[in-house]
Coordinates of C-alpha atoms in Angstrom, one line a residue:
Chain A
X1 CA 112.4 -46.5 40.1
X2 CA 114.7 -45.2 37.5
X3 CA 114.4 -42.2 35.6
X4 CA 115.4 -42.0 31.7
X5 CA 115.9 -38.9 29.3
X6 CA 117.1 -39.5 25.8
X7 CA 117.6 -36.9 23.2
X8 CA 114.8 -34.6 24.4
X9 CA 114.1 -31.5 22.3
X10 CA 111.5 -28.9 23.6
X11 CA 109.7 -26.0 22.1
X12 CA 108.2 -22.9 23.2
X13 CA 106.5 -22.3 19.5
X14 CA 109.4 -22.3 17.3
X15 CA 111.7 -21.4 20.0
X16 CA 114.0 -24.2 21.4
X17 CA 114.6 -24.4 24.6
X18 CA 116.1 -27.8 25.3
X19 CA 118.6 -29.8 23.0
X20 CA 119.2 -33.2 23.1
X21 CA 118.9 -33.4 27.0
X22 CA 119.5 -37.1 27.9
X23 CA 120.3 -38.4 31.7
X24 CA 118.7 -40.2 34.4
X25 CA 117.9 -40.4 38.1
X26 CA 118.1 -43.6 40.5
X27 CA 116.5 -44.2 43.4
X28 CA 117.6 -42.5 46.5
X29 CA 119.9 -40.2 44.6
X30 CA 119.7 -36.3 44.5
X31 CA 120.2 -34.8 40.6
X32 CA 120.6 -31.0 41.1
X33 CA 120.1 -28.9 37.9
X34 CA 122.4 -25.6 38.1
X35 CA 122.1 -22.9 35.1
X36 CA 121.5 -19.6 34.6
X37 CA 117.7 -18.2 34.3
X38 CA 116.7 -19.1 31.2
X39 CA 119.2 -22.2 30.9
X40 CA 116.2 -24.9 30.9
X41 CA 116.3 -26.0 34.2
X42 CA 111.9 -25.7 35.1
X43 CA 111.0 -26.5 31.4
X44 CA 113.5 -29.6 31.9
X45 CA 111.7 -30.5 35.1
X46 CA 108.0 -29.8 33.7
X47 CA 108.8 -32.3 30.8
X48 CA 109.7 -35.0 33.6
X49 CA 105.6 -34.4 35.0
X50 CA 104.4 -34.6 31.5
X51 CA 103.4 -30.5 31.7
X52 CA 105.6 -30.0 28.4
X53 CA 105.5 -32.3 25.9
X54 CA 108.7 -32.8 24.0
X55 CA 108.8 -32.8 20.0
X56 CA 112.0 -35.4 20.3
X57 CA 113.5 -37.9 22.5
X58 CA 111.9 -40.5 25.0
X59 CA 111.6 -39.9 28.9
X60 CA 111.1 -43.8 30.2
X61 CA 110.3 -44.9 33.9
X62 CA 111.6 -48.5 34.9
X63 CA 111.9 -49.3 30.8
X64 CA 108.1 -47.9 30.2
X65 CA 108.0 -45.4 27.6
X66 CA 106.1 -42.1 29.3
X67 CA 106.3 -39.9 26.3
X68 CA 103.0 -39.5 25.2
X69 CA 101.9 -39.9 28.5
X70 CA 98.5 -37.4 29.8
X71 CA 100.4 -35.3 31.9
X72 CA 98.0 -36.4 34.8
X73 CA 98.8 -39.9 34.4
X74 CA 102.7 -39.3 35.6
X75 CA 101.5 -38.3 39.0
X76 CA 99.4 -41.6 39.1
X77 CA 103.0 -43.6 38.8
X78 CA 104.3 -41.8 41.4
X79 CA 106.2 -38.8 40.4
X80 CA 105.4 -35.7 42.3
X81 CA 105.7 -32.1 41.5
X82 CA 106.8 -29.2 43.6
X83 CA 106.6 -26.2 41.3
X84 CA 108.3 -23.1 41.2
X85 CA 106.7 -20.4 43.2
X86 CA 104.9 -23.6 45.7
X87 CA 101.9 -22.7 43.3
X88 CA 99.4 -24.4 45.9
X89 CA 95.4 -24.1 45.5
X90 CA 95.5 -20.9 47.5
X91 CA 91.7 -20.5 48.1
X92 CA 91.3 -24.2 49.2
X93 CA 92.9 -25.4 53.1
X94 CA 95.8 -26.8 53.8
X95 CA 94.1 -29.9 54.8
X96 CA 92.3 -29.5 51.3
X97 CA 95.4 -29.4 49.5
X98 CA 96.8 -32.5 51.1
X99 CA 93.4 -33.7 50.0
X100 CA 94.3 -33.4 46.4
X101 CA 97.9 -34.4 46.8
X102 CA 96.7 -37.8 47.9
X103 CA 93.5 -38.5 45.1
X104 CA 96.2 -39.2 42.6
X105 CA 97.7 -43.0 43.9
X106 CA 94.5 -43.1 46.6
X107 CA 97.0 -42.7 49.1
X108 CA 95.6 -43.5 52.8
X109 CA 96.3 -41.4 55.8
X110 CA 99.8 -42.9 56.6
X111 CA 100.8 -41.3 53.5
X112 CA 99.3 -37.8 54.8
X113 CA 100.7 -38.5 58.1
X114 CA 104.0 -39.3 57.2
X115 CA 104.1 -36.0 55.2
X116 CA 102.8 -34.1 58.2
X117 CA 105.5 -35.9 60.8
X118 CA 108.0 -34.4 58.0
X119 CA 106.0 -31.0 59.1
X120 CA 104.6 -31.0 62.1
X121 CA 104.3 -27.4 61.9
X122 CA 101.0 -27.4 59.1
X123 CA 99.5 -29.8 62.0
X124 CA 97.9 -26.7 63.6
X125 CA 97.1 -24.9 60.1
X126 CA 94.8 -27.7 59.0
X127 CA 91.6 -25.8 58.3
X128 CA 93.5 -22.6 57.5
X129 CA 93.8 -21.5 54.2
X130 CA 96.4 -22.1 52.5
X131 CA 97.2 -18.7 50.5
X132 CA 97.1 -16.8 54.0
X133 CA 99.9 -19.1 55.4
X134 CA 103.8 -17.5 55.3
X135 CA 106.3 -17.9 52.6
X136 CA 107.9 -21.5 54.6
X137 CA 104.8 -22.7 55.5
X138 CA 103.9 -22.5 51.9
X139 CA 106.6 -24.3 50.8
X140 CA 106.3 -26.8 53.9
X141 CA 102.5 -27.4 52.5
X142 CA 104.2 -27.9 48.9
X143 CA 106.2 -30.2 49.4
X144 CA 103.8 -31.9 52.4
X145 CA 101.4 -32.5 48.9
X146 CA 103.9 -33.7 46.9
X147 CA 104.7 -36.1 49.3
X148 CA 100.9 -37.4 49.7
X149 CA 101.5 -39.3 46.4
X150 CA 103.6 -41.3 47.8
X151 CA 105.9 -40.7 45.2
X152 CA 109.1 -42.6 44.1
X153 CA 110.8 -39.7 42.1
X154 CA 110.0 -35.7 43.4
X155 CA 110.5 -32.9 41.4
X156 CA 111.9 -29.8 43.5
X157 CA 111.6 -26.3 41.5
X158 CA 113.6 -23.6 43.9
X159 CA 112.1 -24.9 47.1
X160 CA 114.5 -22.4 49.0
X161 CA 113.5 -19.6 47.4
X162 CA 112.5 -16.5 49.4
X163 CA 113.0 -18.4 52.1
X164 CA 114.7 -17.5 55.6
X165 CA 117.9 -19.5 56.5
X166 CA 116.4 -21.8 59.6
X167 CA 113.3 -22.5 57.1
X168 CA 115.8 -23.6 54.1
X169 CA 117.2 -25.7 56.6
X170 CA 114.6 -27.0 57.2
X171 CA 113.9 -28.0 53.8
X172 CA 117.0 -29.3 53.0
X173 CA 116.7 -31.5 56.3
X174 CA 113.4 -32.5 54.7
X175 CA 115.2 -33.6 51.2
X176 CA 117.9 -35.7 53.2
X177 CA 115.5 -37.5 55.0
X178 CA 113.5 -38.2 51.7
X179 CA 116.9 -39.5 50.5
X180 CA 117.2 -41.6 53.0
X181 CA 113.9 -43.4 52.4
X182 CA 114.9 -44.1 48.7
X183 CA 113.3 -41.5 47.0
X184 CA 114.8 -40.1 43.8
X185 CA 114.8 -36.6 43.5
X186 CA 115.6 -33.9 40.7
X187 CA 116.3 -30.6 42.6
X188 CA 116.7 -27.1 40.9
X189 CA 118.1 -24.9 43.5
X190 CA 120.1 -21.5 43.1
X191 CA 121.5 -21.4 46.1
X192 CA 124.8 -23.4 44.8
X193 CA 126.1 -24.1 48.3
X194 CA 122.7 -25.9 49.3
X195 CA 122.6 -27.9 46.2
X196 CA 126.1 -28.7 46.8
X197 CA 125.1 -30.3 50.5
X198 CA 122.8 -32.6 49.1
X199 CA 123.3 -33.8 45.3
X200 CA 125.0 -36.7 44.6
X201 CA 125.1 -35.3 41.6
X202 CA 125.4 -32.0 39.8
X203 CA 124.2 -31.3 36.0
X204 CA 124.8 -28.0 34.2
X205 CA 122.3 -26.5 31.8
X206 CA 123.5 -23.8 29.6
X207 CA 120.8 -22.6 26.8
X208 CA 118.7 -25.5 26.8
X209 CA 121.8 -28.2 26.8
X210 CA 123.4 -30.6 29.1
X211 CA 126.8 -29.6 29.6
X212 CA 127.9 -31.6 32.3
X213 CA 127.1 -33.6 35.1
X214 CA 129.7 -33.6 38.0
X215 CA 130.0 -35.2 41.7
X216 CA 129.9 -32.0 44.3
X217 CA 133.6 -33.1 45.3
X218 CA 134.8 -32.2 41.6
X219 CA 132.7 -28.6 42.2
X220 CA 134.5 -27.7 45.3
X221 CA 137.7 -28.8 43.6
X222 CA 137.3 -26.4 40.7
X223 CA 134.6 -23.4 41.8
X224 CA 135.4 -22.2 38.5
X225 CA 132.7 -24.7 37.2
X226 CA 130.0 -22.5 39.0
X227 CA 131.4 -19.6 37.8
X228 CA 131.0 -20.2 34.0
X229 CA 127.8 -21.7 34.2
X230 CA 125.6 -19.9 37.0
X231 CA 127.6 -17.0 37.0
X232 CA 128.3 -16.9 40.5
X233 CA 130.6 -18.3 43.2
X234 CA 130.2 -21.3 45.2
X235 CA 130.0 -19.5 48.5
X236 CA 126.8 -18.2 47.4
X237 CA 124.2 -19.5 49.8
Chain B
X1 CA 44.9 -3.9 45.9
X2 CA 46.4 -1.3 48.1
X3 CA 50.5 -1.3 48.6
X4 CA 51.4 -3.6 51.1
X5 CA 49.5 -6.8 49.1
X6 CA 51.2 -5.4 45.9
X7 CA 54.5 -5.4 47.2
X8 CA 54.3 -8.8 48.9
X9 CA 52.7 -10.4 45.3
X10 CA 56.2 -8.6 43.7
X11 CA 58.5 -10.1 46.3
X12 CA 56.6 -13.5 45.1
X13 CA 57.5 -12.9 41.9
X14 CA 61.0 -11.7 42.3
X15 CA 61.7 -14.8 44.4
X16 CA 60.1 -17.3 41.9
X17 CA 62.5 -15.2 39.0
X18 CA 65.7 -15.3 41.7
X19 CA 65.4 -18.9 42.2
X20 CA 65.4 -19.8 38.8
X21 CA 67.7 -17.1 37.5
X22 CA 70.5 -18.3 40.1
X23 CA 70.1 -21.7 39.0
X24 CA 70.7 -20.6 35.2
X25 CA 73.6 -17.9 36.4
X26 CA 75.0 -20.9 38.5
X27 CA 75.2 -22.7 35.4
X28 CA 77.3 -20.1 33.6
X29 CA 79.2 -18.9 36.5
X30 CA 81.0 -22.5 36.9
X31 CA 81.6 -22.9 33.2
X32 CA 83.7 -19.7 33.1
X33 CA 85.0 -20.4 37.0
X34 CA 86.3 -23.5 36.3
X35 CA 87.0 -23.5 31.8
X36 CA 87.2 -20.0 31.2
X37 CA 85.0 -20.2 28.7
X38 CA 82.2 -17.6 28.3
X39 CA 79.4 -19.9 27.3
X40 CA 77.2 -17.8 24.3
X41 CA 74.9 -20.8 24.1
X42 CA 73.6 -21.1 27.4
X43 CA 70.5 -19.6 27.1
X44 CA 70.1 -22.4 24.6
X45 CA 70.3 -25.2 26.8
X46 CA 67.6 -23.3 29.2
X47 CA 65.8 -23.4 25.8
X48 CA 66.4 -26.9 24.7
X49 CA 65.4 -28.0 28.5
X50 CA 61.9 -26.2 27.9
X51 CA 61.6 -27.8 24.4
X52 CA 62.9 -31.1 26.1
X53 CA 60.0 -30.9 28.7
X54 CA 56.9 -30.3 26.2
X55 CA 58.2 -33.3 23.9
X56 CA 58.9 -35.6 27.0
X57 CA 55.3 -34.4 28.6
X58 CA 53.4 -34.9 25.6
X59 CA 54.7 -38.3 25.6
X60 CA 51.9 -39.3 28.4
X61 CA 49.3 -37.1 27.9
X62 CA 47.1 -38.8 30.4
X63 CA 49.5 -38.1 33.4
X64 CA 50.7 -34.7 33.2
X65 CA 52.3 -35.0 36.7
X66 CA 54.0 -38.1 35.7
X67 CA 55.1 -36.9 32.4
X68 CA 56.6 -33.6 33.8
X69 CA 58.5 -35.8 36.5
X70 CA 59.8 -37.6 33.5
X71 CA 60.8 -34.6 31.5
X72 CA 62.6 -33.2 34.5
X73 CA 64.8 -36.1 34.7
X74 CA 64.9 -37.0 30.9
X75 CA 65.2 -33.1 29.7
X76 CA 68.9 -32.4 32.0
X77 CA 70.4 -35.5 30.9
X78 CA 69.7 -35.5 27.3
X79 CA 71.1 -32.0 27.6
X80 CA 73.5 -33.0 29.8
X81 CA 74.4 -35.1 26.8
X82 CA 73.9 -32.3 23.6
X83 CA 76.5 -30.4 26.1
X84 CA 79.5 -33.4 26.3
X85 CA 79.0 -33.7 22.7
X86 CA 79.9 -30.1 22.0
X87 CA 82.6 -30.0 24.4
X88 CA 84.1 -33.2 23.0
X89 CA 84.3 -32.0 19.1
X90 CA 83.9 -28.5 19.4
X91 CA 85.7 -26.4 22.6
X92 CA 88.6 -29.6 23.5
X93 CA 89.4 -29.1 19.8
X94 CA 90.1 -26.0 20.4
X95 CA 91.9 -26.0 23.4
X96 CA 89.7 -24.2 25.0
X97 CA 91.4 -20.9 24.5
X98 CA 88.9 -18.3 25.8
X99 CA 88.3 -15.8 22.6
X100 CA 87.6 -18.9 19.9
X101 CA 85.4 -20.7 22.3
X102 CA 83.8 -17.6 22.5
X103 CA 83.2 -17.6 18.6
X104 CA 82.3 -21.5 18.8
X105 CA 80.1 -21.3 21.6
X106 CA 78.2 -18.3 19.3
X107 CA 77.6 -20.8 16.7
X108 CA 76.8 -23.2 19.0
X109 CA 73.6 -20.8 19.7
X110 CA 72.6 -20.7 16.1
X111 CA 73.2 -24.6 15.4
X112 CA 70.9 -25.3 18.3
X113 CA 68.2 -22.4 18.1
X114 CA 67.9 -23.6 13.9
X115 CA 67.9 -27.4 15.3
X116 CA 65.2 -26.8 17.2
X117 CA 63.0 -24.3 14.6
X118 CA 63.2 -27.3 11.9
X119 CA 61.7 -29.7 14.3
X120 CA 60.1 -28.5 16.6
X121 CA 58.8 -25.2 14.8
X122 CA 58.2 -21.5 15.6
X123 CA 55.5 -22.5 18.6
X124 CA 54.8 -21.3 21.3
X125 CA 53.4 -24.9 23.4
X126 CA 52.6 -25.1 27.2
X127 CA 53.1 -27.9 29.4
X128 CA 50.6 -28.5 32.0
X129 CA 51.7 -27.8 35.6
X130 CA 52.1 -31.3 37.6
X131 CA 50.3 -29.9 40.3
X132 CA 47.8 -27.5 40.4
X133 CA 46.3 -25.6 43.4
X134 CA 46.4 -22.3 45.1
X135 CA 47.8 -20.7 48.3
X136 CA 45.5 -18.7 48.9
X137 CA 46.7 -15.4 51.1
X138 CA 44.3 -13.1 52.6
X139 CA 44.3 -10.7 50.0
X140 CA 44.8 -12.8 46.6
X141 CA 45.3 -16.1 45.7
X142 CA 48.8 -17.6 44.6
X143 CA 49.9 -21.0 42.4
X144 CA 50.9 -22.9 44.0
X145 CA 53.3 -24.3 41.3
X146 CA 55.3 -21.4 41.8
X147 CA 56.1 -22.1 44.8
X148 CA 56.9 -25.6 44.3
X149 CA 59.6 -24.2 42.0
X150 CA 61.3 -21.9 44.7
X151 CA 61.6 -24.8 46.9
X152 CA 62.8 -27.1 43.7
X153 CA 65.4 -24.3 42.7
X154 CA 66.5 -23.8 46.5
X155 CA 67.1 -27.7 47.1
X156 CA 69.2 -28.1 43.5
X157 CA 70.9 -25.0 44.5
X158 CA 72.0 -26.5 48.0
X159 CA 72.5 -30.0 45.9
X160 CA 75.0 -28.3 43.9
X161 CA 76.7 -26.3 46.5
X162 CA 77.3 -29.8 48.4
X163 CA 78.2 -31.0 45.4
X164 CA 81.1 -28.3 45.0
X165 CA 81.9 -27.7 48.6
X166 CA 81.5 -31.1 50.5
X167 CA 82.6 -33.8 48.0
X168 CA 85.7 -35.3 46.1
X169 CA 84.3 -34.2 42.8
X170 CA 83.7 -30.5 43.9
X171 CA 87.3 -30.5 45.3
X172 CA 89.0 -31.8 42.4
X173 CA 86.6 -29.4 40.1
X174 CA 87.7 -26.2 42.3
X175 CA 91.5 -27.2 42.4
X176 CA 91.1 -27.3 38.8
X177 CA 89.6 -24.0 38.8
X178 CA 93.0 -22.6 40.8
X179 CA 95.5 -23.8 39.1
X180 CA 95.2 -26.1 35.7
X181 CA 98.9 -27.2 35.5
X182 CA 99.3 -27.6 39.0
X183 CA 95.6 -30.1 39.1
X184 CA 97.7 -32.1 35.9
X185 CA 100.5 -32.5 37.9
X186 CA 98.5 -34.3 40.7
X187 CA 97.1 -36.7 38.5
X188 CA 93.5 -34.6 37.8
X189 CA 92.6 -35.2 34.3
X190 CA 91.4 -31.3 33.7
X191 CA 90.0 -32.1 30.3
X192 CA 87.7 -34.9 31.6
X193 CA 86.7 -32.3 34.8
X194 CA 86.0 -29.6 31.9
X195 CA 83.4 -32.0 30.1
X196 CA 82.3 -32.9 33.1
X197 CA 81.4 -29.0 34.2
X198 CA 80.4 -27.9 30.6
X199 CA 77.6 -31.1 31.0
X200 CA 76.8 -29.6 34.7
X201 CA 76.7 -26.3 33.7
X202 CA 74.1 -26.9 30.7
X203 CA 71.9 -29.6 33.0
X204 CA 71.6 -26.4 35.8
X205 CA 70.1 -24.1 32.8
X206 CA 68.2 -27.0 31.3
X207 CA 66.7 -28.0 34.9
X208 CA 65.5 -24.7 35.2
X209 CA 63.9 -24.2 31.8
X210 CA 61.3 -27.5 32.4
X211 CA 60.5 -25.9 35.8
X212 CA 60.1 -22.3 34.1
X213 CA 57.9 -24.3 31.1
X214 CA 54.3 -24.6 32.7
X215 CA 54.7 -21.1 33.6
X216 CA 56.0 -19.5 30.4
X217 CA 55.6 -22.2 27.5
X218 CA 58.3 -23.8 25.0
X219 CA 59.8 -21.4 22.5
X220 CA 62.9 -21.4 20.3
X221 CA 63.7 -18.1 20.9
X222 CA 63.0 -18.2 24.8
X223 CA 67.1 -18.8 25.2
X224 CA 67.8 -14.6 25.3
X225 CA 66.2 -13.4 28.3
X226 CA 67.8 -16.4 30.2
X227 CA 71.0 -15.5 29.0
X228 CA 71.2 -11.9 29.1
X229 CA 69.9 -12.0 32.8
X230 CA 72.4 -15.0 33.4
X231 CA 75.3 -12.8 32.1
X232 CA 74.2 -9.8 34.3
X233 CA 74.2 -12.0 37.1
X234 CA 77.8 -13.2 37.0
X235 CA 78.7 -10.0 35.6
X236 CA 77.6 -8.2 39.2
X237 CA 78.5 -11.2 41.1
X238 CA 82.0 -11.7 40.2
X239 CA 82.6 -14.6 37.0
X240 CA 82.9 -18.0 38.9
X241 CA 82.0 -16.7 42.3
X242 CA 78.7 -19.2 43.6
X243 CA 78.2 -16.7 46.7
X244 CA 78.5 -13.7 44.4
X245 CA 76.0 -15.6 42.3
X246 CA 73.7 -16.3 44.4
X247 CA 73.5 -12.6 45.9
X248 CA 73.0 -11.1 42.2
X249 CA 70.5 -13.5 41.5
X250 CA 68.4 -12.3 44.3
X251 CA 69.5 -8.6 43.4
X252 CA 68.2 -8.5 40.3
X253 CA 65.4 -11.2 40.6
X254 CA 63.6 -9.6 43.2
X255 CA 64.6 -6.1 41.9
X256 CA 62.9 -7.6 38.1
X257 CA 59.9 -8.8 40.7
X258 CA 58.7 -5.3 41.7
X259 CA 60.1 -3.2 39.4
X260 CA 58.0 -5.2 36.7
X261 CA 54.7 -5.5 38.9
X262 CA 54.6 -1.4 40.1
X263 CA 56.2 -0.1 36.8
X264 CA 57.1 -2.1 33.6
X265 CA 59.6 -5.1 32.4
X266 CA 61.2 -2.9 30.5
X267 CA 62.3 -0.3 33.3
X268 CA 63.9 -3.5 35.1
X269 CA 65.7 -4.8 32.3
X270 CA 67.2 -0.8 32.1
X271 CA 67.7 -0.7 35.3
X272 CA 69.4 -4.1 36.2
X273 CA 71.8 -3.1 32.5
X274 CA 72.7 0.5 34.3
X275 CA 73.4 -1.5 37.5
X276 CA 76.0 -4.0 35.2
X277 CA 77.5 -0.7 34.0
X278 CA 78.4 0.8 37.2
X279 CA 79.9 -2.8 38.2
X280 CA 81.7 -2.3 35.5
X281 CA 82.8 0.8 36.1
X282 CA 83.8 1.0 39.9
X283 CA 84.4 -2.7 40.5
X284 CA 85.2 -4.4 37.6
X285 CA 86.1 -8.1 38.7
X286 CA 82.0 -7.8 40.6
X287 CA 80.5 -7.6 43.8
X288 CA 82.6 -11.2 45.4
X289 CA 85.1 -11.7 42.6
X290 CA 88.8 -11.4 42.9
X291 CA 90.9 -10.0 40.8
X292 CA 92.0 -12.8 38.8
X293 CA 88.0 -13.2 37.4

């Protein structure tokens, strides 16, 4: 399942806040999107789930035009969401939230079970609820739901974030192994040095634009890159 | 009729109110839980269920019992349906941002409350009870009807709290409630879940005005009191909490109950607005609401 962007404009009001994005993912392939705040990179990935419709440009899946899409029915194809801040249903369970991750594509329970053998930790958190579980379990139970759709294409907003170092291993284990299975996936990380140990490929976003999209090799080979455009050093982790 | 028979003939009536209050209040509570919306026009959909009732009952005058069960079927839905409508052209159109939908909702009142004085007209028209006898307790006699409708009002109040806590629907319609963008992205179509609550919200106040009708008769103007109590209700119980509800429905229903049988309407109506003011005032987001409400 291949994803296309082509010319996409977006507004906040009159502000813009992309230009002219255009790029696209393939399956099995890791996309990270480095910038600074304020470059683009969660409106980019919120008009990829339909959340922010854009005023130009075409997004396609497969050749089928997703534009005007209801931003509910691009979960329903299979592209799943892990947003910024985990932003789970905090007063439902964790069992309830896997619930809701696997309504959209009516997704069995080999679906939920294969997202909990990716976290075996969230087995014993079932009926817990899911606002009073810690910062990696959070993110474990974000990404778990995301995963209950089933999804051919995953959308990663700063899954390491505030996270401690064996749990953002963890993670990043978690988006080699979804990788591995085929699954496309469009990562915004800060932490440049775990972005660089899984993209295939790099894009940089500077005030809403596209400014390049490198292989992790050329990165390494010129760290300079990551200075000018996140504003800090590769050895950042 | 010394103390102890007046008090227990109060608690009666406060019951019979808090039953039927916390279905209206339930009614409100979800719309703003779940839409945001602060529904002005609910007390009109109490109203238009009442109205509903008489003009379904009078349908077959020779079977009152049978004409009532019809009207308590026919009445929700048909309001159900006066409900989808105005959410379809009215609060999706505006997107339903909280301080127009307030506005809209008010006109909403006015359109219906003027609908319903052009055809149905300024009176005040009973509907006959489908059952008639009397309970009779050692120190008075009680109807019987009244009770019917706490046990009515208890079993759509445990109906609708299956409905929200044990089913698909009532997941996918609390999710919503959480988090809007975050239900979009898994594939819940929020606008379709809004209608969908708007419609329940209105059937709760509408089910409850044809059980209230052979008690208090059909009247375009009976939409107030409903509402004002509904508001104070979710007001105390914290907007969009069905526990806190359900607590300040009983609160103030059995609080309206005595205070109205040893004293006067009027002192509980004061008495339950002071008790909204100190909410206010010391706990602002209600008795079971978080912070967020």
């Amino acid at each position: 399942m291949t994803l296309r962007l082509a010319g996409i404009d977006c507004f906040y009001g009159n502000v813009q806040v992309l230009r002219g994005i255009s790029l696209e993912v393939a399956p099995g392939e890791v996309l990270c999107l480095l910038g600074r705040n304020g470059a683009g990179k969660t409106t980019l990935l919120k008009t990829m789930i339909g959340l922010i419709k854009p005023r130009a440009g075409c997004i396609t899946l497969d050749g089928r035009e997703l534009t005007r899409l209801p931003a509910y029915g691009f979960a329903r194809l299979g592209i799943a969401y892990v947003p910024q801040g985990r932003r789970l249903f905090a007063e439902l369970t964790v069992e309830e939230n896997l619930t809701i991750g696997l309504m959209a594509r009516g997704s069995g329970d080999e679906a939920r079970e294969r997202a909990l053998a990716l976290f075996p930790a969230l087995r014993s958190r079932l009926t817990q609820i899911s606002g009073t579980l810690s910062g990696g379990e959070q993110e474990m139970l974000a990404i778990a739901r995301a995963l209950c759709l089933e999804p051919k294409l995953l959308l990663l907003d700063e899954p390491t974030e505030g996270l401690m170092p064996s749990m953002i291993q963890a993670i990043l284990a978690a988006v080699r192994e979804l990788k591995s299975q085929g699954v496309a996936i469009v990562l915004v990380e800060q932490r440049v040095e775990s972005a660089l140990s899984v993209a295939d490929r790099i894009a940089f976003l500077e005030t809403g634009m596209l400014r390049a999209i490198v292989r992790p090799e050329a990165v390494h080979a010129d760290p300079a890159l990551v200075q000018h455009y996140v504003g800090v050093g590769p050895g950042r982790r | 009729m010394s103390f102890g028979p007046h008090l227990f003939l109060a608690l009666l009536e406060g019951t019979v109110t808090a039953f039927v209050l916390a279905l209206t209040a339930l009614g409100l509570s979800l719309v703003f839980g779940v839409m945001r919306v602060v529904n002005v026009a609910h007390g009109e959909f109490f109203m238009l269920g009442a109205v509903l009732a008489w003009a379904v009952s009078s349908l077959i005058p020779a079977s009152p019992a049978l004409g009532f069960l019809l009207a308590l079927i026919a009445s929700p839905l048909a309001v159900g349906a006066v409900a989808l409508l105005a959410d379809r052209l009215v609060l999706r159109r505006l997107n339903y941002a909280p301080e127009a939908t307030i506005v809209a909702t008010i006109g909403l009142l006015y359109i219906l409350q003027q609908l319903v004085l052009t055809f149905y007209g300024p009176y005040a028209r009973p509907v006959t009870a489908p059952i008639s006898f009397r309970v009779q307790f050692p120190w008075f006699g009680y109807s019987g009807y009244k009770l019917v409708v706490i046990a009515a009002a208890a079993a759509l109040l445990a109906a609708t709290w299956y409905l929200l806590m044990r089913t698909r629907i009532g997941l996918v319609m609390r999710a919503t409630q959480y988090d809007r963008e975050t239900a979009q992205a898994f594939g819940i179509p929020v606008e379709r879940v809004y209608s969908g609550i708007f419609a329940l919200g209105a059937m709760l106040a509408a089910t409850a005005g044809v059980l209230i009708v052979p008690i208090q008769q059909a009247h375009y103007l009976m939409g107030l009191d409903p509402l004002l109590l509904s508001f104070i209700t979710v007001i105390i119980g914290g907007l969009g909490s069905l526990r806190g509800t359900l607590v300040a429905a009983f609160v103030i229903g059995i609080s309206d109950g005595v205070i109205s049988v040893f004293f006067s309407p009027t002192l509980a109506k004061i008495i339950a607005t002071l008790f909204v003011a100190l909410v206010l005032v010391f706990r602002p987001s209600g008795l079971f609401g978080s912070a967020r409400a």
